[in-house]
Coordinates of C-alpha atoms and ligand atoms in Angstrom, one line a residue:
Chain A
M258 CA -0.1 0.3 -0.2
D259 CA 1.5 3.4 -0.8
A260 CA 1.6 6.5 0.7
T261 CA -1.2 8.8 -0.5
V262 CA -3.8 5.8 0.6
L263 CA -2.4 5.9 3.7
R264 CA -2.7 9.7 4.8
T265 CA -6.2 9.6 2.9
L266 CA -7.1 7.0 4.4
L267 CA -6.1 8.8 8.3
N268 CA -7.6 12.1 6.9
Q269 CA -10.5 10.9 7.1
V270 CA -10.8 9.1 10.8
L271 CA -9.6 12.2 12.0
S272 CA -12.6 14.1 10.2
L273 CA -14.9 11.0 10.8
T274 CA -13.5 11.0 14.2
I275 CA -14.4 14.6 14.3
E276 CA -17.1 14.3 13.3
H277 CA -17.8 10.5 15.7
I278 CA -17.4 13.4 18.5
V279 CA -20.0 15.7 17.5
L280 CA -23.1 12.5 17.5
V281 CA -22.2 12.1 20.5
A282 CA -21.9 14.9 22.5
V283 CA -24.9 16.5 20.9
S284 CA -27.0 13.6 21.4
C285 CA -26.0 12.8 25.4
G286 CA -25.8 16.3 26.4
S287 CA -29.6 17.2 24.9
A288 CA -30.0 13.4 27.3
V289 CA -28.6 14.8 30.7
V290 CA -30.8 18.1 30.0
I291 CA -33.4 16.1 29.8
G292 CA -33.0 12.8 31.4
V293 CA -31.6 14.5 34.7
A294 CA -35.3 17.1 33.5
V295 CA -37.1 14.4 33.9
G296 CA -36.1 12.1 36.9
I297 CA -37.0 15.6 39.2
A298 CA -40.0 16.0 38.1
S299 CA -41.1 11.9 38.1
T300 CA -39.0 12.4 42.0
R301 CA -42.7 14.8 42.1
H302 CA -45.0 13.0 40.4
A303 CA -45.7 8.8 41.4
G304 CA -47.9 9.5 38.2
M305 CA -45.0 11.1 36.0
R306 CA -42.4 8.6 37.0
R307 CA -44.2 5.4 36.1
I308 CA -44.6 7.3 32.5
S309 CA -41.5 8.1 32.8
V310 CA -39.4 4.5 33.3
A311 CA -41.6 2.6 31.4
V312 CA -41.9 4.9 28.0
A313 CA -37.7 5.2 28.5
S314 CA -37.5 0.8 29.5
V315 CA -39.6 0.5 26.6
L316 CA -37.2 2.2 24.2
Q317 CA -34.3 0.9 26.0
T318 CA -35.5 -3.2 24.4
I319 CA -35.9 -1.6 21.1
P320 CA -32.2 -2.7 19.0
S321 CA -30.7 0.5 18.2
L322 CA -30.4 -1.0 14.3
A323 CA -34.3 -1.3 14.4
L324 CA -34.9 2.4 16.2
F325 CA -32.8 3.7 13.3
G326 CA -34.9 1.9 11.0
F327 CA -38.9 3.0 12.8
L328 CA -37.6 6.7 12.8
L329 CA -36.9 6.9 9.1
P330 CA -39.8 6.5 7.9
I331 CA -41.7 9.5 10.0
P332 CA -42.1 12.6 8.5
L333 CA -40.0 16.4 10.1
I334 CA -38.0 14.1 12.7
G335 CA -37.3 11.2 10.6
G336 CA -35.9 10.4 7.4
I337 CA -32.1 10.1 6.3
G338 CA -29.5 11.6 8.2
R339 CA -27.6 13.6 11.4
H340 CA -30.9 15.1 13.1
T341 CA -32.8 11.2 12.5
A342 CA -29.9 10.0 14.3
I343 CA -29.2 12.4 17.3
L344 CA -32.2 11.7 18.1
C345 CA -32.5 7.8 17.8
L346 CA -29.1 8.3 20.5
I347 CA -31.0 11.1 23.3
L348 CA -33.9 8.6 22.8
Y349 CA -31.3 5.5 23.6
S350 CA -28.8 7.4 26.2
L351 CA -32.4 9.0 28.0
L352 CA -32.8 5.5 30.7
P353 CA -29.6 5.3 32.7
I354 CA -29.9 8.8 33.1
L355 CA -32.8 8.5 33.7
R356 CA -33.0 6.1 35.9
N357 CA -30.1 7.3 38.0
T358 CA -31.6 10.2 38.6
I359 CA -34.1 9.1 39.9
V360 CA -32.2 6.2 42.1
G361 CA -29.9 8.9 43.4
I362 CA -33.0 11.1 44.2
A363 CA -34.4 8.4 46.5
G364 CA -31.4 7.7 48.0
V365 CA -31.1 10.5 50.1
E366 CA -31.5 9.7 53.3
R367 CA -34.7 10.6 55.4
P368 CA -33.5 12.1 58.4
V369 CA -31.4 14.1 56.3
R370 CA -34.7 15.1 54.3
E371 CA -36.9 15.7 56.7
A372 CA -34.4 17.9 58.3
A373 CA -33.7 20.4 55.8
I374 CA -37.8 20.9 55.3
A375 CA -37.9 20.9 59.1
M376 CA -35.5 23.7 58.6
G377 CA -37.1 25.9 56.5
M378 CA -35.9 24.9 52.7
T379 CA -38.2 25.2 49.8
D380 CA -38.2 22.4 47.2
R381 CA -36.0 23.8 45.1
Q382 CA -34.0 23.9 47.4
L383 CA -34.4 21.3 49.4
L384 CA -33.3 20.6 44.8
R385 CA -30.0 22.5 44.7
M386 CA -28.6 22.1 48.5
V387 CA -29.2 18.3 49.5
E388 CA -30.6 16.3 46.7
L389 CA -28.6 16.8 43.6
P390 CA -25.1 17.3 45.7
L391 CA -26.3 13.9 47.5
A392 CA -27.4 12.3 43.6
A393 CA -24.6 14.1 41.8
P394 CA -22.2 10.1 42.0
T395 CA -25.1 7.9 41.8
I396 CA -26.4 10.6 37.9
L397 CA -22.5 10.1 36.9
A398 CA -22.5 6.6 37.6
G399 CA -25.6 6.6 35.1
I400 CA -24.4 9.5 32.3
R401 CA -20.6 7.0 32.1
I402 CA -23.5 4.3 31.2
A403 CA -24.6 6.0 28.3
L404 CA -22.2 7.6 27.2
V405 CA -20.0 4.5 26.8
T406 CA -22.8 2.8 25.6
N407 CA -23.4 5.9 23.0
I408 CA -20.1 5.7 21.7
G409 CA -20.5 2.1 20.9
T410 CA -24.5 2.7 19.5
A411 CA -23.0 6.1 17.2
V412 CA -21.2 3.5 14.9
I413 CA -24.4 2.3 13.5
A414 CA -25.5 6.2 13.2
A415 CA -23.7 5.3 9.6
I416 CA -26.1 3.3 7.6
I417 CA -29.1 6.1 7.8
G418 CA -26.4 8.6 6.5
A419 CA -25.6 10.7 9.6
G420 CA -21.5 10.1 9.0
G421 CA -18.8 8.5 12.3
L422 CA -16.5 6.0 12.7
G423 CA -19.5 3.8 11.5
V424 CA -18.8 4.7 7.5
L425 CA -15.0 3.7 7.7
I426 CA -16.7 -0.3 9.8
F427 CA -19.4 -0.4 7.1
R428 CA -17.7 0.5 4.1
G429 CA -14.9 -2.0 5.4
V430 CA -17.6 -4.7 5.6
A431 CA -19.0 -4.8 2.7
S432 CA -15.3 -4.6 0.4
V433 CA -14.1 -6.7 3.0
N434 CA -11.4 -4.5 4.0
T435 CA -10.1 -4.8 7.2
L436 CA -7.7 -1.8 7.6
E437 CA -10.5 -0.4 7.0
I438 CA -12.8 -2.3 9.5
M439 CA -9.5 -1.6 12.3
A440 CA -9.8 1.6 11.3
G441 CA -13.0 2.6 12.5
A442 CA -13.7 0.5 14.7
I443 CA -9.9 1.6 16.6
P444 CA -10.8 4.5 17.9
A445 CA -14.5 4.2 18.0
A446 CA -12.6 1.6 20.9
V447 CA -10.1 4.6 22.2
L448 CA -13.0 6.8 22.6
A449 CA -15.2 4.4 24.5
L450 CA -12.2 3.7 27.4
I451 CA -11.0 7.5 27.2
A452 CA -14.9 8.6 28.1
D453 CA -15.4 5.8 31.1
A454 CA -11.8 6.3 32.9
G455 CA -12.4 10.0 32.7
M456 CA -16.6 10.0 33.8
S457 CA -14.9 7.7 36.6
L458 CA -12.7 10.0 37.6
L459 CA -15.3 12.9 37.5
E460 CA -17.3 10.1 39.5
R461 CA -14.6 9.4 42.4
R462 CA -13.4 13.2 42.2
M463 CA -17.6 14.0 43.3
A464 CA -18.0 10.5 45.5
R465 CA -15.5 12.2 47.9
P466 CA -16.6 13.0 51.0
Chain B
M817 CA -54.3 9.3 52.8
E818 CA -57.3 8.1 55.5
G819 CA -56.9 5.6 58.9
R820 CA -55.5 5.6 62.4
R821 CA -55.7 9.1 64.9
I822 CA -52.4 9.1 65.7
L823 CA -53.0 11.9 68.1
E824 CA -56.4 12.7 70.4
D825 CA -57.4 15.2 72.0
L826 CA -53.6 16.3 72.5
S827 CA -53.7 20.4 74.4
F828 CA -51.1 22.3 76.2
G829 CA -49.4 25.9 75.9
V830 CA -46.0 26.2 76.2
E831 CA -44.4 30.4 77.2
R832 CA -41.2 31.9 77.2
G833 CA -38.4 30.8 79.7
E834 CA -40.9 27.5 79.4
T835 CA -39.9 24.0 79.0
L836 CA -42.8 21.4 78.2
V837 CA -41.3 17.5 77.9
L838 CA -43.0 14.6 76.2
L839 CA -43.1 11.9 78.3
G840 CA -44.2 9.3 76.5
Q841 CA -43.4 5.6 75.6
S842 CA -42.2 4.7 71.2
G843 CA -44.7 5.1 69.2
S844 CA -47.5 7.3 71.3
G845 CA -47.0 10.5 68.9
K846 CA -43.9 12.5 70.3
T847 CA -42.6 13.1 67.0
T848 CA -46.1 13.8 65.4
A849 CA -47.0 16.7 68.2
L850 CA -43.8 18.6 67.4
R851 CA -43.8 17.7 63.7
L852 CA -47.5 19.1 63.6
I853 CA -46.6 21.8 65.4
N854 CA -44.1 23.2 62.5
R855 CA -46.3 22.0 59.8
T856 CA -43.7 19.3 58.5
L857 CA -47.7 17.9 59.4
D858 CA -51.0 19.1 59.1
A859 CA -53.8 18.3 62.1
T860 CA -57.0 17.2 60.1
S861 CA -58.9 19.1 63.6
G862 CA -57.8 20.9 66.3
R863 CA -55.1 24.7 66.2
I864 CA -51.9 24.9 66.9
C865 CA -50.7 28.9 67.9
I866 CA -47.9 30.4 68.1
D867 CA -47.7 34.0 70.1
G868 CA -51.7 33.8 69.1
R869 CA -51.7 33.2 65.4
D870 CA -53.4 30.3 64.0
I871 CA -50.2 28.4 62.1
R872 CA -52.0 27.8 59.6
Q873 CA -52.0 31.4 58.5
L874 CA -48.5 30.9 58.9
D875 CA -46.6 31.1 56.1
P876 CA -45.2 26.7 56.7
I877 CA -41.2 28.0 55.2
E878 CA -41.2 32.1 56.9
L879 CA -42.7 29.0 60.5
R880 CA -40.0 26.7 60.2
R881 CA -37.6 29.0 59.7
S882 CA -38.7 31.1 62.5
I883 CA -38.6 27.2 64.9
G884 CA -35.5 26.1 65.9
Y885 CA -35.8 21.8 65.5
V886 CA -33.5 19.4 66.4
I887 CA -34.9 16.6 65.5
Q888 CA -35.2 12.8 66.4
D889 CA -31.6 10.9 64.3
F890 CA -29.9 14.9 63.6
G891 CA -30.5 14.8 60.7
L892 CA -27.4 16.6 60.1
L893 CA -26.3 17.4 56.0
P894 CA -23.4 14.3 55.6
H895 CA -21.9 16.3 52.3
W896 CA -21.6 19.8 54.7
T897 CA -19.2 20.5 56.7
V898 CA -20.1 21.5 60.6
E899 CA -20.1 25.4 60.2
E900 CA -22.1 24.7 56.8
N901 CA -25.2 22.5 59.0
V902 CA -24.8 25.4 62.0
S903 CA -25.0 28.3 59.5
L904 CA -27.7 26.5 57.4
V905 CA -30.9 28.8 58.2
P906 CA -29.1 32.1 59.2
R907 CA -28.6 31.5 55.1
L908 CA -31.7 30.1 54.2
L909 CA -32.8 33.6 55.6
G910 CA -30.7 34.9 53.7
W911 CA -27.6 36.3 56.1
E912 CA -24.2 37.5 55.6
M913 CA -21.5 35.4 55.4
D914 CA -19.7 37.4 58.3
K915 CA -22.9 37.1 60.6
R916 CA -22.7 33.3 59.8
R917 CA -20.1 32.8 60.8
R918 CA -19.8 34.8 63.8
R919 CA -23.3 32.4 64.9
A920 CA -21.7 29.3 64.3
R921 CA -18.6 30.2 66.4
E922 CA -20.0 31.4 69.0
L923 CA -22.5 28.5 69.2
L924 CA -20.4 25.4 68.4
N925 CA -18.9 26.9 71.8
Q926 CA -22.1 27.3 73.4
V927 CA -22.5 23.6 73.3
G928 CA -19.2 22.6 74.4
L929 CA -17.6 22.4 70.6
D930 CA -14.0 23.5 69.6
Y931 CA -14.8 25.3 67.1
Q932 CA -11.1 25.2 65.4
E933 CA -11.4 22.0 66.1
V934 CA -14.6 20.2 64.3
H935 CA -15.9 23.6 62.1
Q936 CA -14.2 22.3 58.8
R937 CA -15.8 18.9 59.3
R938 CA -17.4 16.1 57.8
P939 CA -20.5 15.0 60.3
Y940 CA -19.3 11.2 59.1
R941 CA -15.8 12.4 60.9
L942 CA -18.2 12.9 64.2
S943 CA -19.0 11.6 67.6
G944 CA -22.4 10.9 68.3
G945 CA -22.3 13.0 71.0
Q946 CA -21.0 15.8 68.4
K947 CA -23.2 14.9 66.5
Q948 CA -25.8 15.9 68.7
R949 CA -24.6 18.8 69.8
V950 CA -23.8 20.6 66.1
A951 CA -27.7 19.6 66.4
V952 CA -28.4 21.4 68.6
A953 CA -26.3 24.8 67.7
R954 CA -28.0 24.7 64.0
A955 CA -31.5 24.6 66.2
L956 CA -30.2 27.7 68.0
A957 CA -28.2 29.3 64.9
A958 CA -31.5 32.2 64.2
E959 CA -31.9 32.9 67.5
P960 CA -35.7 31.4 66.9
G961 CA -38.6 32.3 70.3
L962 CA -39.2 28.6 70.1
L963 CA -37.8 25.1 70.6
L964 CA -38.5 21.5 69.6
F965 CA -36.0 18.8 70.9
D966 CA -36.3 15.2 69.9
E967 CA -34.7 13.5 72.4
P968 CA -31.4 15.2 71.2
F969 CA -29.7 13.9 74.3
G970 CA -30.3 10.2 73.4
A971 CA -27.4 8.8 72.3
L972 CA -24.6 10.3 75.2
D973 CA -23.2 9.0 78.1
P974 CA -24.5 10.1 81.5
V975 CA -22.0 11.9 82.3
T976 CA -22.0 14.1 78.7
R977 CA -26.2 13.3 78.8
H978 CA -25.3 15.3 82.1
E979 CA -24.1 18.6 80.9
M980 CA -25.8 19.1 77.7
Q981 CA -28.7 19.5 80.3
Q982 CA -26.9 21.8 82.0
Q983 CA -26.1 23.8 78.8
F984 CA -30.1 23.4 78.0
L985 CA -31.0 25.0 80.9
I986 CA -28.7 28.0 80.5
L987 CA -28.9 28.2 77.0
R988 CA -32.9 27.9 77.9
K989 CA -32.8 31.1 80.5
Q990 CA -30.0 32.9 78.0
Y991 CA -32.1 33.4 75.0
N992 CA -35.2 32.9 77.0
V993 CA -37.1 30.8 74.4
A994 CA -40.3 28.4 74.7
S995 CA -38.7 24.6 74.3
V996 CA -41.5 21.5 73.7
F997 CA -38.7 18.7 74.7
V998 CA -39.5 15.0 73.9
T999 CA -37.8 12.7 76.0
H1000 CA -38.1 9.0 77.6
D1001 CA -36.1 9.4 80.3
L1002 CA -38.4 10.4 83.7
L1003 CA -34.9 11.8 85.5
E1004 CA -34.4 14.3 82.1
A1005 CA -38.4 14.9 82.2
L1006 CA -38.0 15.6 85.4
A1007 CA -35.1 17.6 85.1
L1008 CA -35.9 19.8 82.3
A1009 CA -40.0 20.3 82.4
T1010 CA -42.0 23.2 83.8
R1011 CA -44.3 21.2 82.9
I1012 CA -44.4 17.3 81.4
A1013 CA -47.4 16.2 79.4
V1014 CA -48.2 13.0 79.9
L1015 CA -48.7 10.7 76.7
D1016 CA -50.0 7.1 76.4
R1017 CA -50.8 6.0 72.6
G1018 CA -52.0 9.9 70.8
K1019 CA -53.7 10.6 74.3
L1020 CA -52.6 13.5 76.6
E1021 CA -53.1 10.8 80.4
A1022 CA -51.7 14.2 82.4
Q1023 CA -49.9 17.6 82.3
V1024 CA -48.6 18.4 86.0
T1025 CA -45.6 19.7 87.0
P1026 CA -42.1 17.6 87.9
G1027 CA -43.1 18.3 91.5
E1028 CA -46.7 17.0 90.7
F1029 CA -45.6 14.3 88.8
I1030 CA -44.4 11.3 91.5
T1031 CA -47.9 12.3 93.2
L1032 CA -49.1 10.9 90.3
R1033 CA -51.2 7.6 89.5
T1034 CA -52.4 7.3 85.8
P1035 CA -51.1 4.5 83.8
V1036 CA -47.9 5.5 82.1
A1037 CA -47.3 7.6 84.5
R1038 CA -46.6 4.5 87.1
S1039 CA -45.1 2.6 84.8
F1040 CA -42.4 5.6 84.4
L1041 CA -41.6 5.7 87.8
D1042 CA -40.8 2.1 88.2
T1043 CA -38.2 2.6 85.9
L1044 CA -36.5 4.5 88.8
P1045 CA -34.2 2.6 90.7
S1046 CA -36.4 1.5 94.0
G1047 CA -36.3 4.2 97.0
L1048 CA -35.2 7.3 94.9
L1049 CA -38.1 8.3 95.2
D1050 CA -38.3 7.8 98.7
R1051 CA -34.9 9.5 99.4
C1052 CA -36.6 12.6 97.6
A1053 CA -39.4 12.5 100.1
D1054 CA -37.5 12.9 102.4
Ligands
ATP1036 N1 -45.4 8.8 58.5 C1 -46.1 7.8 59.4 N2 -47.0 7.2 59.1 C2 -47.8 6.0 59.2 N3 -47.4 6.7 60.5 C3 -46.3 7.2 61.3 C4 -46.0 7.9 60.5 N4 -44.9 8.2 61.3 C5 -45.1 7.8 62.7 N5 -46.5 7.4 61.9 C6 -46.9 6.3 63.4 O1 -47.6 7.0 64.3 C7 -47.2 6.7 65.7 C8 -46.5 8.0 66.8 O2 -45.2 8.6 66.4 P1 -44.4 8.5 66.4 O3 -43.3 8.6 65.0 O4 -45.1 10.3 66.5 O5 -43.7 8.3 67.6 P2 -42.9 9.1 69.1 O6 -43.9 9.2 70.6 O7 -41.8 9.8 68.8 O8 -41.8 7.7 69.5 P3 -40.0 7.4 69.8 O9 -40.0 7.6 70.7 O10 -39.8 5.7 68.9 O11 -39.9 7.9 68.1 C9 -46.0 4.9 65.6 O12 -48.3 4.5 66.2 C10 -46.5 4.9 64.9 O13 -46.1 3.5 63.9
MG1037 MG1 -40.4 10.1 68.1

């Protein structure tokens, strides 16, 4: 193989990696905002909790490939391209974040919550000063799961034309080109490892008493 | 939620400088009575007044900030330092940082803790007795006119407990507060109360001064008196 082919491939890996990171960052960021917000609301209303957890659980059980497929024919939100992929990745990341937000807040010890209310905290103050700080390690653990899974799932986004490292893998598989498969798979794995390590570092920071 | 009545026919009053002790067995409704007063529970019927005003007319948040409450399991915030815990209500009331600091230092010393030693610690690095002291300091922080103490000295050794009780009497005088004090320790009740209300499964069995208590013949009062070492009362009577 000559140098120019290699250089082209390398450039491609670089730009697709960036595309991949953007896909993951946008979808995960949105999932965090939605998941934490709905999670908080779910600790305030039992009805909301039942519905949100049920919906997120069902979404999670749909194989990711099928979820991409389902969204394709839906007008406005569906269709080929990046926005459909991002929507799918958001839906797919919601459950761990939502669930961990609920579990984390529910895990605040009763006397602690009782004391905070008895001292005269409003519901907002209770949330901001007590529940969220104490739930933070648990919520971060949920985000970590969502993020790492998301990096893998985003590979499939290439199938509906959203770009990312999946492009190389699918092309490699189609043309039985191991080098191309590796060129897509290795950066994806490295991204996942970096994300995992970074998040666990952050988690330990937060959990430190 | 409809259900069993936890408290019934309960009536008492307490003035500044006085301590009403709620004495009763476990499950008799002592904590529930305190929670009604700061409106973390609302009574299904009846009336509670502070300074002549029905508490249902007051904003519950402001009401709670104006009452010093030591809850039964302290409930110190585990992620806050001792100083931050003590400064909680002043912070909610919007006091300046400097003022909160000064107040925390003063209070921690008043409850017998070394400010320099403990103010930066998290609650998990305190002994049970130290936690109780912090919870008492937190309740006093914003100079409330009413104190609700729910077995605040329960987990203390007898010597420290006695010391805290003496401290309580000093603070009561110094701040001229009204207090409702829950305990199931008769000796503590006798030492601190200006009046003792005996609770029997949610009902007021008797309400007496400590001096009158030893003459009571009602069942719960009797069973509490029976816990005293025999002969002690005879000696008191002499
Ligand atoms: N949240 C609750 N829901 C239903 N019942 C409750 C609740 N809290 C307390 N009770 C019941 O109310 C009764 C009185 O409880 P309370 O906590 O006031 O007792 P207590 O006198 O403080 O007891 P202890 O000395 O053990 O603290 C008990 O029978 C208890 O089971
Ligand atoms: Mg109790």
